[in-house]
Short mmCIF file of C-alpha atoms in Angstrom, two decimals:
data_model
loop_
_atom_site.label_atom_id
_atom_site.label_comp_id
_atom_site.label_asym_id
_atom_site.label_seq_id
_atom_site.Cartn_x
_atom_site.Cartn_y
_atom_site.Cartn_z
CA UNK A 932 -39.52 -173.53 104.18
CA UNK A 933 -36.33 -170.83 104.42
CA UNK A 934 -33.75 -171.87 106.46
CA UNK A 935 -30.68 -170.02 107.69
CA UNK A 936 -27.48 -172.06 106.03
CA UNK A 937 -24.58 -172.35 107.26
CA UNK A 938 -20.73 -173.54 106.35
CA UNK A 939 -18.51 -175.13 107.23
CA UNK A 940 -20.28 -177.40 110.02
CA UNK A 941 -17.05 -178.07 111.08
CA UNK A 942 -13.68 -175.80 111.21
CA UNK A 943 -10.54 -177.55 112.88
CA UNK A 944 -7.55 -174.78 112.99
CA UNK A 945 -4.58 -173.85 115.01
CA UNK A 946 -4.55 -171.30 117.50
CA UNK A 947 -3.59 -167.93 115.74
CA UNK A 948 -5.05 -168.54 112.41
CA UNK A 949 -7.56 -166.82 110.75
CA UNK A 950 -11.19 -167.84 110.29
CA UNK A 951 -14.07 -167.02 108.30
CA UNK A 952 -17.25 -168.66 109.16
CA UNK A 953 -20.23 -168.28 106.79
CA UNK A 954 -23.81 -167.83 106.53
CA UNK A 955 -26.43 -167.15 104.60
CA UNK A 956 -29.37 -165.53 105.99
CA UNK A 957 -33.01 -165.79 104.42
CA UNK A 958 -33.56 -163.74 101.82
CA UNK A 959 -36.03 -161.05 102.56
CA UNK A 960 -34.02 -160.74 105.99
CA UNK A 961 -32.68 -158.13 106.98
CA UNK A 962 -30.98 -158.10 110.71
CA UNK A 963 -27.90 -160.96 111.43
CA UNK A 964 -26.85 -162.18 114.37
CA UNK A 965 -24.03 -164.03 115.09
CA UNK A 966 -23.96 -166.18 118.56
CA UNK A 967 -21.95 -168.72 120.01
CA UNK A 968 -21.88 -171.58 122.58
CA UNK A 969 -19.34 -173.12 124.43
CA UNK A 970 -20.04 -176.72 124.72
CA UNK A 971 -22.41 -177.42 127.68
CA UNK A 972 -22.93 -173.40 128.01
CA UNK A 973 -25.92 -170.91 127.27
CA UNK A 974 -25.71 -169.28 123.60
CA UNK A 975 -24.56 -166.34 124.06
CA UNK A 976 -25.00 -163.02 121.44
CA UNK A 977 -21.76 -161.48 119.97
CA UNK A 978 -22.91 -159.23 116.97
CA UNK A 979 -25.83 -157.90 115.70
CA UNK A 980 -25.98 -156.33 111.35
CA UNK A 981 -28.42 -154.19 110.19
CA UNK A 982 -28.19 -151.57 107.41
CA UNK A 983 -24.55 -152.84 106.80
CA UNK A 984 -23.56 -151.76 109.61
CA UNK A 985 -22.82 -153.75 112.87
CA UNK A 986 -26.06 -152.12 115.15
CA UNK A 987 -24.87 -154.18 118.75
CA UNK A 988 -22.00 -156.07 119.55
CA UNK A 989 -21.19 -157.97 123.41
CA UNK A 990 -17.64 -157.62 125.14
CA UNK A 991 -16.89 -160.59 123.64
CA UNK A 992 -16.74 -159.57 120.15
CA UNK A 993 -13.52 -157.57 120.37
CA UNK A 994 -10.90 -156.64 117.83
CA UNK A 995 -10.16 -159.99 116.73
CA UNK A 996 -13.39 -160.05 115.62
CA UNK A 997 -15.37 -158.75 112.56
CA UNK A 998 -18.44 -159.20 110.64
CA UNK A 999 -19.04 -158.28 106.78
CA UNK A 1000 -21.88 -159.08 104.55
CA UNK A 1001 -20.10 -158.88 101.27
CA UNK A 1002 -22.38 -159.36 98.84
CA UNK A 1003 -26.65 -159.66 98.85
CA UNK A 1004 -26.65 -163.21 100.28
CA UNK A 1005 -23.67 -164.48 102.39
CA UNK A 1006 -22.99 -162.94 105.98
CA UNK A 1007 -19.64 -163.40 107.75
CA UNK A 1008 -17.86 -163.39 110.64
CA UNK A 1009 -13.62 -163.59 110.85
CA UNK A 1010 -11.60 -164.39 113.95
CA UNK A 1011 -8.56 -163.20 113.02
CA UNK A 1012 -6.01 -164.62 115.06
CA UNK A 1013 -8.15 -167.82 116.73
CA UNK A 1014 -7.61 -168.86 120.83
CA UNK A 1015 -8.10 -172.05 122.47
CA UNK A 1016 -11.11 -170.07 124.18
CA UNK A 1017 -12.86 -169.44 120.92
CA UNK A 1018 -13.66 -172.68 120.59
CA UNK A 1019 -17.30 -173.63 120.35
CA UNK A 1020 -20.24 -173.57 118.22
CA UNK A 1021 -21.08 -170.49 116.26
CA UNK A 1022 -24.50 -170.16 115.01
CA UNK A 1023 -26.18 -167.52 113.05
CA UNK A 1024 -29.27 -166.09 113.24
CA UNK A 1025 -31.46 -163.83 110.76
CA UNK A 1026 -34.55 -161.68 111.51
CA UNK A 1027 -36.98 -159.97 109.13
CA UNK A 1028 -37.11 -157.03 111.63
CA UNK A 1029 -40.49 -158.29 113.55
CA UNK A 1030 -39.79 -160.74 116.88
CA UNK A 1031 -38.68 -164.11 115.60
CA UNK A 1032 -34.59 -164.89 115.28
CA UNK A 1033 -34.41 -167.95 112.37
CA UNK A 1034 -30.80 -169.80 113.40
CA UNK A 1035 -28.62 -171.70 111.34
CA UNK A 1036 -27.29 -175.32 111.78
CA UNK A 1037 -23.93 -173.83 113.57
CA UNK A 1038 -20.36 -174.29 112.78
CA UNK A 1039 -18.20 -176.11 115.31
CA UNK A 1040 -14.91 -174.14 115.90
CA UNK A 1041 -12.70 -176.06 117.21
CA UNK A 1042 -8.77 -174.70 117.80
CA UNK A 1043 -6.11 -176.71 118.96
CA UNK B 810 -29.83 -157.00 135.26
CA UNK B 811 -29.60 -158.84 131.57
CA UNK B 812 -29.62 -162.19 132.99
CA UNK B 813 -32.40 -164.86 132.62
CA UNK B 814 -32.31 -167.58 135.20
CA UNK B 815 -33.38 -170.83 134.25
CA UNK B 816 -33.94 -173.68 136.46
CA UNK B 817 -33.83 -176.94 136.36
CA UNK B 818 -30.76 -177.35 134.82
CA UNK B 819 -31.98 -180.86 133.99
CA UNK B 820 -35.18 -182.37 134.48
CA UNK B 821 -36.47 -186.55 133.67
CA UNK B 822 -40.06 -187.06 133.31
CA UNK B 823 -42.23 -190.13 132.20
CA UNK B 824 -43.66 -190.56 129.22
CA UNK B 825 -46.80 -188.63 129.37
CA UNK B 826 -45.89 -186.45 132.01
CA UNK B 827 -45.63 -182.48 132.44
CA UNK B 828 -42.19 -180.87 132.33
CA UNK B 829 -42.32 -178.03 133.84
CA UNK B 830 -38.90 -175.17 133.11
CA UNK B 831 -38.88 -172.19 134.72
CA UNK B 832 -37.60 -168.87 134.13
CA UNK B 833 -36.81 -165.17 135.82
CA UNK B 834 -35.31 -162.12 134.42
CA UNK B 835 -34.44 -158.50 135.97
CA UNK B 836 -34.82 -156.31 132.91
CA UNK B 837 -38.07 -154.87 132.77
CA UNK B 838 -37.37 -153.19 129.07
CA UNK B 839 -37.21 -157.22 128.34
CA UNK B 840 -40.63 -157.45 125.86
CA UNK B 841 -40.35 -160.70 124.04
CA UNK B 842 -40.34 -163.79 125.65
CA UNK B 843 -39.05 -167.18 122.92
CA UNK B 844 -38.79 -170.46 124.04
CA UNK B 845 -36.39 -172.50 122.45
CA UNK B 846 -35.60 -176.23 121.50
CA UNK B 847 -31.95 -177.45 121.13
CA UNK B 848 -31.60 -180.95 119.84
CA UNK B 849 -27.98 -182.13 120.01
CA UNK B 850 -25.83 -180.89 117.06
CA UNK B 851 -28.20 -178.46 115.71
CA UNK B 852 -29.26 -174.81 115.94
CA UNK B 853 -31.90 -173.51 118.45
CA UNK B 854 -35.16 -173.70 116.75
CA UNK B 855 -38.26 -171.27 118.19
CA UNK B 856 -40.69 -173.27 120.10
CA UNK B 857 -43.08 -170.69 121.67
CA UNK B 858 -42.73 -166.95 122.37
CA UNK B 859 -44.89 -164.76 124.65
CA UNK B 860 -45.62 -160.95 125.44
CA UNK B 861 -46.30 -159.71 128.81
CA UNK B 862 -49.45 -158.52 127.90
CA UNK B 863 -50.28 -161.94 128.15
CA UNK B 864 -50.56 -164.38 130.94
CA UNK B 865 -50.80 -167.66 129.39
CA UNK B 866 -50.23 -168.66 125.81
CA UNK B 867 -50.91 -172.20 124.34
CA UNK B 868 -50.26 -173.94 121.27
CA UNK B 869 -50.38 -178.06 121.58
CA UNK B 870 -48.61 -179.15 123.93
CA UNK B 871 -46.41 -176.36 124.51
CA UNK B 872 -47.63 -173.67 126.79
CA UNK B 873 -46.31 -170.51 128.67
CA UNK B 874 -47.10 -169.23 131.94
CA UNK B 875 -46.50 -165.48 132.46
CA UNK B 876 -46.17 -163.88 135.67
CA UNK B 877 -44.78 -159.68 134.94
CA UNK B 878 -45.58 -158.37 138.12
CA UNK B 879 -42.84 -161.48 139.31
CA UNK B 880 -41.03 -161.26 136.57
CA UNK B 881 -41.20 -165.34 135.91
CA UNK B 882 -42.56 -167.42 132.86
CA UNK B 883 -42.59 -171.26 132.70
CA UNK B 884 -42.80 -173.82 129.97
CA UNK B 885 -45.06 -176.57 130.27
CA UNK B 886 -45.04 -179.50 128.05
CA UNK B 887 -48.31 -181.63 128.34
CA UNK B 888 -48.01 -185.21 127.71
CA UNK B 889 -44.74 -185.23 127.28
CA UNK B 890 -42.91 -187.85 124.89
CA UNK B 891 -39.72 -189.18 123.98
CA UNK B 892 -39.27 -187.44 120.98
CA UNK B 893 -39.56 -183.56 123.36
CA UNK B 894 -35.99 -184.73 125.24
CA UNK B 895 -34.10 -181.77 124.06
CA UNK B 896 -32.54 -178.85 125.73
CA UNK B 897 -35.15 -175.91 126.77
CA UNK B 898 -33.72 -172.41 126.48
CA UNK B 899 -36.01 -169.62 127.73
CA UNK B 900 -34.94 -166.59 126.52
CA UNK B 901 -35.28 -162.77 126.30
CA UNK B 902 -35.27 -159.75 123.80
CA UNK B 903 -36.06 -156.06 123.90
CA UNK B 904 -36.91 -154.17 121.24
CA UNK B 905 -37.87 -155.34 117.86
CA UNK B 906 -34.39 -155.98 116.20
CA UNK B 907 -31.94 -156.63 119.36
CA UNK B 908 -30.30 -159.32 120.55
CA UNK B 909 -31.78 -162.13 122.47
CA UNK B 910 -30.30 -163.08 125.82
CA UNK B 911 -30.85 -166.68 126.75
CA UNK B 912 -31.47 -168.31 130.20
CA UNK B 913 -29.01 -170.86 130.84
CA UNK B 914 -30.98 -174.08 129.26
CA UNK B 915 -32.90 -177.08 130.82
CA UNK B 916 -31.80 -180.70 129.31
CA UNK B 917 -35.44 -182.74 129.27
CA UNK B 918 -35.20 -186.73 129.21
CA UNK B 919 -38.24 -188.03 129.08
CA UNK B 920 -38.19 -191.61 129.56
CA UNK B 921 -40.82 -194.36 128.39
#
């Protein structure tokens, strides 16, 4: 069965260094979604992709944030300069366009 | 008015017994309603999903209750087992591609 991959499943950094956590969606997808949850917490959105371009994205996903799909399989997301607060686990999510999100494993994030 | 209220925020049932999670949401564009199951360290996996065309939908032991004109849906687990302790997310979407807003999750223990 496709599954929604994702690496690393673990990302140790320090605060104000760059990340790129990656995904690969299923392949006849074609909406991404990345989400994240703070340990204990509700998964919360932060980005939808469609069309190569980014289609929703919540208050948190601010400037420090960005999303590429750079090639036909891997989808991306960069924190550019990492806070304490963006620790958590980041999971990804792909749709074929009908009502069912797939998610990924996660990556734990966490920045000391 | 994107919220979805989920209560219990745990629940512990015997083996064999019926959890019961329940949900409530605002939004009435909401048109998709997943359930999802969280075991520890992983990604949310879809358990059930319902439209509010429909009041009840069952498959095994899973089933959802829909009430639109309250806006409420539950999760019932029939018999349930060990193996079902997991955290419950109800959850939220509208439209066909957007982003789904989750309830604030249920951790189930179900003891022998």
């Amino acid at each position: 069965e496709p599954e929604v991959t994702q690496t690393p499943s673990h990302q140790v950094t320090q605060m104000g260094q760059e990340v790129i956590l990656r995904c690969v969606p299923i392949s006849n997808h074609l909406y991404f979604y990345w989400y994240r949850q703070i340990l204990g917490q509700k998964v919360e959105f932060l980005v939808s992709f469609y069309n190569n371009e980014i289609s929703e994205k919540s208050e948190i996903f601010d400037d420090q944030f960005s999303v590429e799909r750079p090639d036909g399989s891997n989808f991306t997301l960069k924190i550019r300069s990492t806070k304490l607060e963006d620790s958590a686990m980041y999971f990804c999510a792909s749709a074929m366009g009908g009502e069912t999100q797939y998610f990924g494993p996660g990556t734990r994030l966490l920045v000391l | 008015q994107q919220q979805v209220k989920q209560s219990p925020q745990s629940l512990i049932v015997q083996k064999g017994g019926i959890s019961i999670i329940n949900c409530a949401y605002e939004n009435t564009a909401f048109d998709y309603f997943p359930w999802y199951q969280q075991f520890p360290g992983k990604g949310p996996a879809l358990l059930i999903a319902i439209r509010p065309d429909v009041s009840e939908k069952k498959e095994g032991r899973f089933t959802i209750s829909f009430n639109k004109s309250a806006k409420q849906f539950s999760l019932h687990i029939m018999d349930s087992q060990p193996g079902d302790s997991a955290t419950y997310f109800c959850a939220a979407r509208s439209g066909g591609y957007q982003k789904v807003t989750f309830g604030t999750g249920t951790k189930l223990q179900v003891i022998p």
